[in-house]
mmCIF file of C-alpha atoms in Angstrom:
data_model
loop_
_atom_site.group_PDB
_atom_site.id
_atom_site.type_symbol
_atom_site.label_atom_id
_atom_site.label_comp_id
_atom_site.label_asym_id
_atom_site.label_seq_id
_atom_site.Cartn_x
_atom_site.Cartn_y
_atom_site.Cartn_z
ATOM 1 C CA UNK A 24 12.957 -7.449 -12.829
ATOM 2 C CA UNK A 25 9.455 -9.050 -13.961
ATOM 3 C CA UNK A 26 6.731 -6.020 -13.854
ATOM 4 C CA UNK A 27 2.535 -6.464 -14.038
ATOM 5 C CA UNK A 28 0.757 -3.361 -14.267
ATOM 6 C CA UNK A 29 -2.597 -2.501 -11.588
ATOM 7 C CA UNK A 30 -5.036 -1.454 -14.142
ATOM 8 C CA UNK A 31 -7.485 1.317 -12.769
ATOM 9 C CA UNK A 32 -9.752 -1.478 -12.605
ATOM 10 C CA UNK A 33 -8.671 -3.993 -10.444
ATOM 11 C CA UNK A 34 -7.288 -6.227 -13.442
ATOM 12 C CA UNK A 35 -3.686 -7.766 -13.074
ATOM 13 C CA UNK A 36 -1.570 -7.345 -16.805
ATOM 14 C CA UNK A 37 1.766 -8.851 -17.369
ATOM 15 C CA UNK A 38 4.648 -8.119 -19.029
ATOM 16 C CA UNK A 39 2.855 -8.669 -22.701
ATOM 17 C CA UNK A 40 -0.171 -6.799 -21.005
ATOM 18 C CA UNK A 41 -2.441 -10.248 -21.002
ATOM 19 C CA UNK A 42 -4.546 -10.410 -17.863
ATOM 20 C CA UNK A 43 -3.663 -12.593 -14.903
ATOM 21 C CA UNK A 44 -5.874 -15.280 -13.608
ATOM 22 C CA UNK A 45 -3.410 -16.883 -11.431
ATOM 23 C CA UNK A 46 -1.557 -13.885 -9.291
ATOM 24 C CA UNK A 47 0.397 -15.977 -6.317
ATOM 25 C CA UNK A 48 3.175 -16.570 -8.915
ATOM 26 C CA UNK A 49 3.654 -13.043 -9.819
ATOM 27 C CA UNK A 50 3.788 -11.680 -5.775
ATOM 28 C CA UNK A 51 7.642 -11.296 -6.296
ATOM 29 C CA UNK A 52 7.142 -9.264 -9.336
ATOM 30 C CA UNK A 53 7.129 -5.318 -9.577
ATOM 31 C CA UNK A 54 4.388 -3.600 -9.723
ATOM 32 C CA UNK A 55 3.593 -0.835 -11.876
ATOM 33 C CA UNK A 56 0.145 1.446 -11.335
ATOM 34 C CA UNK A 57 -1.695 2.520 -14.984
ATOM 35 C CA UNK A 58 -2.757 5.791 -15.268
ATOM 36 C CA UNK A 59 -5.795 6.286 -13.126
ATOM 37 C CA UNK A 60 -4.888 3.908 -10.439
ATOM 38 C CA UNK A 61 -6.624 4.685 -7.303
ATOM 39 C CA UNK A 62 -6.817 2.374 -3.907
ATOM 40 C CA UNK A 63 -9.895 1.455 -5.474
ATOM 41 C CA UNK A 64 -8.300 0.231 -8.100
ATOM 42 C CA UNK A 65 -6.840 -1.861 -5.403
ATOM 43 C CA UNK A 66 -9.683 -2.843 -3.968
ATOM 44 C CA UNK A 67 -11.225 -4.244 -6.676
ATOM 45 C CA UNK A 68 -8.025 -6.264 -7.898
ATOM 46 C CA UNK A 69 -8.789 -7.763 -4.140
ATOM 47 C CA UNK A 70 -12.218 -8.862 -5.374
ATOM 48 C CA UNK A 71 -11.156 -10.214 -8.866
ATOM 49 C CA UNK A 72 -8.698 -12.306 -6.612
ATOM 50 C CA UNK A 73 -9.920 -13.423 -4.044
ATOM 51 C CA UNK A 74 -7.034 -15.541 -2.648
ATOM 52 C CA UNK A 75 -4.882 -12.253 -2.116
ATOM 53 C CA UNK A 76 -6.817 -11.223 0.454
ATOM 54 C CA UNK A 77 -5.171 -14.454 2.420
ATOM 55 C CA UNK A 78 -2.222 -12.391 2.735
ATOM 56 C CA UNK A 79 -3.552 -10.182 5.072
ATOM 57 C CA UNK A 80 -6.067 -11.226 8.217
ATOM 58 C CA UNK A 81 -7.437 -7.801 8.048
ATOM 59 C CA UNK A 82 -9.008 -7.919 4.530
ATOM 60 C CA UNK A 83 -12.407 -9.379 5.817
ATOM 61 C CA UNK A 84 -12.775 -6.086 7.385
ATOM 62 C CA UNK A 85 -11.494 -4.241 5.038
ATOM 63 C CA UNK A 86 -13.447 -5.503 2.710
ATOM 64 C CA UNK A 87 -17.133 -5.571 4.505
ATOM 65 C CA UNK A 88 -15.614 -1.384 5.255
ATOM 66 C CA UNK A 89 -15.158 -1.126 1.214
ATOM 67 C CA UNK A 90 -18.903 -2.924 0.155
ATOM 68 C CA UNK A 91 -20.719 0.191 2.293
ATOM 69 C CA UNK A 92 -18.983 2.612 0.497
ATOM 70 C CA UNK A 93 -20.036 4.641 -2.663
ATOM 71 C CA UNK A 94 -19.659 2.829 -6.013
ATOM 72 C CA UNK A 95 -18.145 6.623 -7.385
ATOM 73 C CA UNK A 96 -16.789 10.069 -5.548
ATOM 74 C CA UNK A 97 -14.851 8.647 -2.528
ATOM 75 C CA UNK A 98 -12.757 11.526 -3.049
ATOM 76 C CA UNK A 99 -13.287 14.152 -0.135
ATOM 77 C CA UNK A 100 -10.538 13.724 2.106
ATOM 78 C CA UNK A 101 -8.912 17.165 1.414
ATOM 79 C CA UNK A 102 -5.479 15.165 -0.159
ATOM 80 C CA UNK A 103 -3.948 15.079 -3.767
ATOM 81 C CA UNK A 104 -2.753 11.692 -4.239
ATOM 82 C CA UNK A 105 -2.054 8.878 -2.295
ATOM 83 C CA UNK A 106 1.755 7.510 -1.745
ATOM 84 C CA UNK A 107 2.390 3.876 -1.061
ATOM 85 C CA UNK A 108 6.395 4.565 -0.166
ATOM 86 C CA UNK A 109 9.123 2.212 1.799
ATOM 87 C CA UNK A 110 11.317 3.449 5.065
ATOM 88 C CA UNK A 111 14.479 1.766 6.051
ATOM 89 C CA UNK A 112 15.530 3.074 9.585
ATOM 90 C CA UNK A 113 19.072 2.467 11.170
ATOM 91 C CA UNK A 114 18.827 3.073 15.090
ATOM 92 C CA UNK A 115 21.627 3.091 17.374
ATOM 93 C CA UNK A 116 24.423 3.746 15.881
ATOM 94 C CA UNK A 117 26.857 4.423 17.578
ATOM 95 C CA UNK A 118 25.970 1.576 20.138
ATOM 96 C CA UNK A 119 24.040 -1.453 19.424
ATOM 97 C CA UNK A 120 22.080 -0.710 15.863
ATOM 98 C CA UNK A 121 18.624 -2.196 14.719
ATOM 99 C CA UNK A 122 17.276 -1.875 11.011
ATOM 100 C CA UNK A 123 13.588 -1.844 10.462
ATOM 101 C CA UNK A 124 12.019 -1.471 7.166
ATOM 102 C CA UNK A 125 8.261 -0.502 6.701
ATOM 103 C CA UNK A 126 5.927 0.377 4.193
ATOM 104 C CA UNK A 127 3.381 3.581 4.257
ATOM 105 C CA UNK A 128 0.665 4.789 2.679
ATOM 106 C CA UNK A 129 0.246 8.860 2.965
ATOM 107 C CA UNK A 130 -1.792 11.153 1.841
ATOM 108 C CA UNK A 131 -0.236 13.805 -0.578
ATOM 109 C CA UNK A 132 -1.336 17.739 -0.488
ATOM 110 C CA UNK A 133 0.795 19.806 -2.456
ATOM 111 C CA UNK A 134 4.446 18.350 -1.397
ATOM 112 C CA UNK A 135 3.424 17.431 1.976
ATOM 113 C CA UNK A 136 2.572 13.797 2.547
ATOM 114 C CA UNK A 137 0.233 13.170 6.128
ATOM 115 C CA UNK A 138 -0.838 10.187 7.850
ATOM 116 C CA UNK A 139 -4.384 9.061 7.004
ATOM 117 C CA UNK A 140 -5.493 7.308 9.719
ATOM 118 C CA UNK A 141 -8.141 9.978 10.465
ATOM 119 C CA UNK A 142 -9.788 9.757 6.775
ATOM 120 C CA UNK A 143 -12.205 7.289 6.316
ATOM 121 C CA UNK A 144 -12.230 4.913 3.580
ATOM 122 C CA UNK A 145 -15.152 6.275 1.755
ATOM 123 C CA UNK A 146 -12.921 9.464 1.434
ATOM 124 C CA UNK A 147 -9.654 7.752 -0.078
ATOM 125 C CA UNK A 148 -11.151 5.491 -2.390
ATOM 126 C CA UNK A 149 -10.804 7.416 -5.828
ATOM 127 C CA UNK A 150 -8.125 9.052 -5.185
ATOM 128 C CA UNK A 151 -5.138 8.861 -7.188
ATOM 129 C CA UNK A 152 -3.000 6.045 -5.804
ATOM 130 C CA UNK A 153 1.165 6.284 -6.730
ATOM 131 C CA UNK A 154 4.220 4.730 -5.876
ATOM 132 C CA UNK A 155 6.771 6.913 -4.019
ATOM 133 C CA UNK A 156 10.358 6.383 -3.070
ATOM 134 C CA UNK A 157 12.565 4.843 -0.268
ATOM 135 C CA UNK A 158 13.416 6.869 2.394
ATOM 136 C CA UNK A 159 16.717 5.886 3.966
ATOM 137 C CA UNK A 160 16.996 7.071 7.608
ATOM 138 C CA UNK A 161 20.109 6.610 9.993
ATOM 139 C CA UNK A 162 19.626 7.609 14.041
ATOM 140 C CA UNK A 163 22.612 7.865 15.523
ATOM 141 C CA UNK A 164 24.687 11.193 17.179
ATOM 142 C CA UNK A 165 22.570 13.017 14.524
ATOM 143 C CA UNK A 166 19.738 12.304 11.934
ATOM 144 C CA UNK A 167 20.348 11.526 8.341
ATOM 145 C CA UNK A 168 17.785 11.142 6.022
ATOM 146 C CA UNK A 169 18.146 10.453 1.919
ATOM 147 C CA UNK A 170 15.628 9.417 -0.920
ATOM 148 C CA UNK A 171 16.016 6.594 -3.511
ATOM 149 C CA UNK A 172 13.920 5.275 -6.298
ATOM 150 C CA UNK A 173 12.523 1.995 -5.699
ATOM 151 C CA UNK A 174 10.301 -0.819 -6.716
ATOM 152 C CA UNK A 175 7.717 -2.531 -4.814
ATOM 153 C CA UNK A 176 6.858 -6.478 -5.315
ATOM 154 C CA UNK A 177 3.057 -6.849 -5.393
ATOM 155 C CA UNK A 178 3.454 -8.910 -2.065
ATOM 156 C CA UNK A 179 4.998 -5.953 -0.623
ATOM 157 C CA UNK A 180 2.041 -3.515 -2.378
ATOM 158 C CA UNK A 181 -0.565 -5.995 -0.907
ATOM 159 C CA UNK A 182 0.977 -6.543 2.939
ATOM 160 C CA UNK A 183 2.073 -2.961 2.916
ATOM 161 C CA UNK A 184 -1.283 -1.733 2.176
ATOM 162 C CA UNK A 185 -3.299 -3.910 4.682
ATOM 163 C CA UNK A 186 -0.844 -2.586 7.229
ATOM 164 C CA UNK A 187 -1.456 0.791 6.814
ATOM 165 C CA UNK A 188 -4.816 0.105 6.508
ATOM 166 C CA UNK A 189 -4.811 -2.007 10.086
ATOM 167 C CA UNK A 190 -4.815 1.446 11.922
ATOM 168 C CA UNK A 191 -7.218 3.229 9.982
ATOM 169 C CA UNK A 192 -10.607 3.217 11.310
ATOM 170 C CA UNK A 193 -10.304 0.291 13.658
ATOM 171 C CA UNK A 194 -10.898 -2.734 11.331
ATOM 172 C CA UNK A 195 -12.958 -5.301 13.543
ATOM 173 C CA UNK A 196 -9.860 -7.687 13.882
ATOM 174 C CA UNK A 197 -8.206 -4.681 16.139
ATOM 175 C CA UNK A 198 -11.035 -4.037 18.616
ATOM 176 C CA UNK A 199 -9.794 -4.809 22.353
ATOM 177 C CA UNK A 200 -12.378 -6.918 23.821
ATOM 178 C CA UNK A 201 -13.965 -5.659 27.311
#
């Protein structure tokens, strides 16, 4: 599989490690994090590329969120790392059985990986960002749960991200209107 490589900042490499000015045709490629990668480092591949942040209708927010914050030390969450990982669920099995696949991003302290949709953004930012593994789940008369290595597309890295990102700190695009 094609691979481009998130440089810690924000630049796009390909396989011969020459930047990218034209990412849409690369969204089905892996993608690789460089040393140093942090959700910064995401961030600012956003605002080298501007038409990315189509993907997602929550990057106006995200990004107005990201401008207030700290050019450095965005660090003080309490976690490790961050974990951009994949589920794949089977319910109901025996009976009538449903797959759902989703993407997460955790935070990581020690071996323990948390949901961090009570940090706020200023306290992820430079934190080290990584790419975890697949979790394969199956519901049924009991629970079975197994680990894979995976890749992630940069479409997937993107979407997955904003997603997560949707229910953290109640972009404006999620506010219930009274």
């Amino acid at each position: 599989m094609n691979a481009i490589v998130l440089q810690p900042d924000g630049e796009l490499l390909d396989e011969k490690r020459r930047p990218i000015s034209e990412p849409l045709r690369f969204l089905s490629f892996r993608i690789e994090l460089h040393e140093g990668a942090t959700l910064r480092s995401f961030f600012r591949m956003i605002d080298r590329h501007a038409i990315l942040a189509q993907i997602s209708t929550f990057f106006p927010s995200f990004l107005e969120q990201y401008g207030r914050c700290p050019d450095a030390g965005c660090n003080a969450s309490g976690y490790d790392f961050l974990e951009f990982g994949k589920t794949i669920e089977m319910i109901g099995y025996p009976g009538e059985p449903k797959l759902e696949i989703y993407h997460s991003l955790k935070g990581v302290v020690g071996k323990q990986a948390e949901e961090i949709r009570s940090s706020q953004l200023d306290g992820l930012l430079d934190l080290p960002l990584k790419l975890g593994a697949l979790k394969h789940i199956v519901f049924g008369d009991k629970v079975d749960a197994f680990e894979f290595d995976t890749v992630f597309n940069l479409f997937e890295f993107i979407d997955g991200i904003a997603w997560e990102l949707s229910f953290h700190g109640r972009p404006q695009v999620c506010e219930l209107r009274r």
